Amino acid sequence: MDQNNNVLEIERDFDVDVATLFAAWTEAEQLKKWWKPMGETITDVKNELREGGAVEYYVGDADLEITGTYSEVVPGEKLVYTWVWNMNDEGSESGYTLHITFTSEGEGSRLRVVQEGFSGPEFLSPHQEGWEKGLNDLTSYLSSNGDNTDSATSQEAESETHTSENTNQPENAHQSEAEAADQSGGYDGLPEQAKVGGG
């Protein structure tokens, strides 16, 4: 994360090609499967992939709408759009600008997110946590729906899942602090953190 000039930057590598990653990021039915803002399910998506097109996400029981407008669209390569969290109980947060780039990386791909528009460095950390959670969920989604190009990681995850069954311990007895934190959705309950998205 780069906190200079109140800009957040995060990168993640995926074991799928760019076209698959881009589709997961932009197609409504795929977004609904992996992205859970505030731990809630997206119920509707409007995603007009063109300059001036609308970006709208409607989030289940959270009474949340995320809206924006594309200023640049290069399919499979780059998206630039505004990003405003509209929460009915607290009004609207100040807007952000997202720069999302998709590049080939070996046999896989890399996603780079740059988020601008923070009013101070203290606001970056909760958003960083939200992006980490969202990109972890995207990784899991792509691994489970892909062509098993990441079979080693899938086998490790399956092994971890079944570890407690072999020890006659409670399901979460050997759970690491990181895994426990991840179950919280990456938030610690602070109101400013409840607004953080993951993509």
Short mmCIF file of C-alpha atoms in Angstrom, two decimals:
data_model
loop_
_atom_site.label_atom_id
_atom_site.label_comp_id
_atom_site.label_asym_id
_atom_site.label_seq_id
_atom_site.Cartn_x
_atom_site.Cartn_y
_atom_site.Cartn_z
CA MET A 1 0.00 0.00 0.00
CA ASP A 2 1.30 3.45 -0.94
CA GLN A 3 0.08 6.07 1.52
CA ASN A 4 1.83 8.98 -0.16
CA ASN A 5 -0.56 11.76 -1.16
CA ASN A 6 -3.46 9.81 0.37
CA VAL A 7 -3.52 7.24 -2.42
CA LEU A 8 -4.07 3.53 -1.83
CA GLU A 9 -2.42 1.03 -4.18
CA ILE A 10 -2.79 -2.74 -4.06
CA GLU A 11 -1.82 -5.51 -6.48
CA ARG A 12 -2.79 -9.16 -6.65
CA ASP A 13 -1.72 -11.99 -8.97
CA PHE A 14 -4.27 -14.56 -10.17
CA ASP A 15 -3.85 -17.96 -11.81
CA VAL A 16 -6.30 -17.15 -14.61
CA ASP A 17 -5.92 -15.25 -17.86
CA VAL A 18 -6.75 -11.56 -18.16
CA ALA A 19 -10.04 -12.18 -19.96
CA THR A 20 -11.29 -14.38 -17.11
CA LEU A 21 -10.19 -11.86 -14.47
CA PHE A 22 -11.77 -8.94 -16.33
CA ALA A 23 -15.06 -10.83 -16.69
CA ALA A 24 -15.13 -11.65 -12.95
CA TRP A 25 -14.59 -7.96 -12.16
CA THR A 26 -17.21 -6.59 -14.56
CA GLU A 27 -19.98 -9.16 -15.19
CA ALA A 28 -22.97 -8.79 -12.87
CA GLU A 29 -23.60 -12.48 -12.26
CA GLN A 30 -19.95 -13.10 -11.38
CA LEU A 31 -19.69 -10.04 -9.12
CA LYS A 32 -22.71 -11.23 -7.15
CA LYS A 33 -20.92 -14.51 -6.41
CA TRP A 34 -17.68 -13.19 -4.95
CA TRP A 35 -17.98 -9.58 -3.81
CA LYS A 36 -19.69 -9.05 -0.44
CA PRO A 37 -19.47 -5.37 0.62
CA MET A 38 -19.93 -5.16 4.39
CA GLY A 39 -20.51 -8.93 4.32
CA GLU A 40 -23.74 -8.47 2.37
CA THR A 41 -24.81 -9.89 -0.98
CA ILE A 42 -25.05 -7.67 -4.04
CA THR A 43 -28.65 -7.82 -5.27
CA ASP A 44 -28.33 -5.79 -8.48
CA VAL A 45 -25.56 -4.43 -10.71
CA LYS A 46 -25.56 -1.86 -13.49
CA ASN A 47 -22.25 -1.80 -15.30
CA GLU A 48 -22.13 0.16 -18.57
CA LEU A 49 -18.63 -0.53 -19.86
CA ARG A 50 -18.13 2.65 -21.88
CA GLU A 51 -16.87 6.16 -21.25
CA GLY A 52 -19.63 8.01 -19.41
CA GLY A 53 -21.32 4.70 -18.51
CA ALA A 54 -22.85 4.09 -15.10
CA VAL A 55 -21.43 1.87 -12.36
CA GLU A 56 -24.08 0.93 -9.80
CA TYR A 57 -24.09 -1.77 -7.12
CA TYR A 58 -27.06 -2.37 -4.83
CA VAL A 59 -26.24 -4.23 -1.64
CA GLY A 60 -28.82 -6.43 0.14
CA ASP A 61 -29.78 -5.66 3.71
CA ALA A 62 -27.03 -3.09 4.20
CA ASP A 63 -29.16 -0.29 2.71
CA LEU A 64 -26.18 0.62 0.56
CA GLU A 65 -25.74 1.79 -3.00
CA ILE A 66 -22.35 2.25 -4.62
CA THR A 67 -22.42 4.50 -7.66
CA GLY A 68 -19.99 5.93 -10.14
CA THR A 69 -19.27 6.83 -13.74
CA TYR A 70 -16.63 5.45 -16.09
CA SER A 71 -14.17 8.01 -17.44
CA GLU A 72 -11.99 5.43 -19.22
CA VAL A 73 -12.72 1.89 -20.43
CA VAL A 74 -10.18 -0.26 -22.26
CA PRO A 75 -11.69 -3.79 -22.21
CA GLY A 76 -9.34 -6.34 -20.68
CA GLU A 77 -6.79 -3.64 -19.80
CA LYS A 78 -7.98 -0.66 -17.80
CA LEU A 79 -11.00 0.86 -16.04
CA VAL A 80 -11.15 4.32 -14.47
CA TYR A 81 -14.30 5.34 -12.62
CA THR A 82 -15.70 7.33 -9.73
CA TRP A 83 -16.75 5.43 -6.62
CA VAL A 84 -19.26 6.82 -4.10
CA TRP A 85 -20.73 4.92 -1.16
CA ASN A 86 -24.32 6.05 -0.58
CA MET A 87 -25.54 4.88 2.80
CA ASN A 88 -29.12 5.88 3.57
CA ASP A 89 -28.52 6.11 7.31
CA GLU A 90 -25.43 8.32 7.12
CA GLY A 91 -25.68 10.16 3.83
CA SER A 92 -22.98 9.87 1.17
CA GLU A 93 -19.27 9.54 1.67
CA SER A 94 -17.03 11.78 -0.34
CA GLY A 95 -16.23 10.25 -3.71
CA TYR A 96 -13.15 8.36 -4.78
CA THR A 97 -11.59 7.57 -8.13
CA LEU A 98 -10.55 4.00 -8.92
CA HIS A 99 -7.92 3.07 -11.51
CA ILE A 100 -8.10 -0.68 -12.17
CA THR A 101 -5.53 -2.28 -14.50
CA PHE A 102 -5.41 -5.85 -15.77
CA THR A 103 -2.12 -7.26 -17.12
CA SER A 104 -0.77 -10.65 -18.14
CA GLU A 105 1.73 -12.05 -15.68
CA GLY A 106 3.39 -15.27 -16.85
CA GLU A 107 0.59 -17.80 -17.35
CA GLY A 108 -1.73 -15.79 -15.11
CA SER A 109 -2.73 -12.19 -14.62
CA ARG A 110 -2.27 -9.23 -12.28
CA LEU A 111 -4.88 -6.83 -10.98
CA ARG A 112 -3.78 -3.40 -9.77
CA VAL A 113 -6.14 -1.13 -7.84
CA VAL A 114 -5.34 2.53 -7.21
CA GLN A 115 -7.88 4.43 -5.11
CA GLU A 116 -7.64 8.24 -4.90
CA GLY A 117 -9.66 10.86 -3.07
CA PHE A 118 -8.98 10.21 0.61
CA SER A 119 -9.21 13.29 2.81
CA GLY A 120 -6.40 12.08 5.06
CA PRO A 121 -4.00 9.17 5.62
CA GLU A 122 -6.06 7.88 8.57
CA PHE A 123 -8.81 6.79 6.16
CA LEU A 124 -6.59 4.49 4.07
CA SER A 125 -6.19 1.58 6.50
CA PRO A 126 -9.85 0.47 6.66
CA HIS A 127 -10.09 0.63 2.87
CA GLN A 128 -6.88 -1.41 2.57
CA GLU A 129 -8.46 -4.10 4.77
CA GLY A 130 -11.63 -4.05 2.65
CA TRP A 131 -9.68 -4.49 -0.58
CA GLU A 132 -7.62 -7.34 0.93
CA LYS A 133 -10.83 -9.14 1.94
CA GLY A 134 -12.45 -8.53 -1.45
CA LEU A 135 -9.42 -9.73 -3.40
CA ASN A 136 -9.11 -12.80 -1.16
CA ASP A 137 -12.74 -13.61 -2.01
CA LEU A 138 -12.04 -13.03 -5.72
CA THR A 139 -9.05 -15.40 -5.52
CA SER A 140 -11.23 -18.08 -3.91
CA TYR A 141 -13.97 -17.58 -6.48
CA LEU A 142 -11.59 -17.84 -9.44
CA SER A 143 -9.84 -20.88 -7.94
CA SER A 144 -13.12 -22.75 -7.41
CA ASN A 145 -14.59 -21.86 -10.80
CA GLY A 146 -11.47 -22.06 -12.90
CA ASP A 147 -9.99 -25.03 -14.71
CA ASN A 148 -8.00 -26.09 -11.63
CA THR A 149 -4.84 -24.33 -12.80
CA ASP A 150 -4.25 -23.61 -9.12
CA SER A 151 -4.71 -27.18 -7.91
CA ALA A 152 -1.90 -26.96 -5.34
CA THR A 153 -3.55 -24.03 -3.59
CA SER A 154 -6.94 -25.75 -3.74
CA GLN A 155 -5.47 -28.90 -2.21
CA GLU A 156 -3.83 -26.87 0.57
CA ALA A 157 -7.11 -25.13 1.33
CA GLU A 158 -8.93 -28.48 1.37
CA SER A 159 -6.26 -29.92 3.66
CA GLU A 160 -6.65 -26.99 6.08
CA THR A 161 -10.42 -27.38 6.04
CA HIS A 162 -10.22 -31.03 7.06
CA THR A 163 -7.39 -30.72 9.62
CA SER A 164 -9.69 -30.45 12.63
CA GLU A 165 -11.70 -33.54 11.58
CA ASN A 166 -8.65 -35.72 12.15
CA THR A 167 -7.89 -34.42 15.64
CA ASN A 168 -11.33 -34.70 17.24
CA GLN A 169 -10.96 -31.05 18.18
CA PRO A 170 -13.68 -28.44 17.78
CA GLU A 171 -13.88 -27.05 14.23
CA ASN A 172 -12.06 -23.81 15.11
CA ALA A 173 -9.61 -25.11 17.72
CA HIS A 174 -6.59 -24.66 15.47
CA GLN A 175 -7.80 -21.58 13.67
CA SER A 176 -5.11 -18.96 13.23
CA GLU A 177 -5.66 -15.35 14.19
CA ALA A 178 -5.56 -14.41 10.50
CA GLU A 179 -8.30 -16.93 9.68
CA ALA A 180 -10.38 -15.70 12.61
CA ALA A 181 -9.97 -12.10 11.45
CA ASP A 182 -10.96 -13.08 7.92
CA GLN A 183 -14.27 -14.52 9.17
CA SER A 184 -15.14 -11.04 10.43
CA GLY A 185 -15.08 -9.81 6.86
CA GLY A 186 -11.91 -7.84 7.54
CA TYR A 187 -13.68 -5.28 9.70
CA ASP A 188 -13.36 -4.69 13.41
CA GLY A 189 -16.76 -3.07 13.77
CA LEU A 190 -15.70 0.55 13.71
CA PRO A 191 -18.29 2.65 11.83
CA GLU A 192 -15.75 4.05 9.37
CA GLN A 193 -14.63 0.53 8.52
CA ALA A 194 -18.14 -0.64 7.79
CA LYS A 195 -18.06 1.42 4.60
CA VAL A 196 -15.01 -0.24 3.08
CA GLY A 197 -15.42 -2.16 -0.17
CA GLY A 198 -13.46 -4.85 -1.75
CA GLY A 199 -13.40 -3.99 -5.35
#
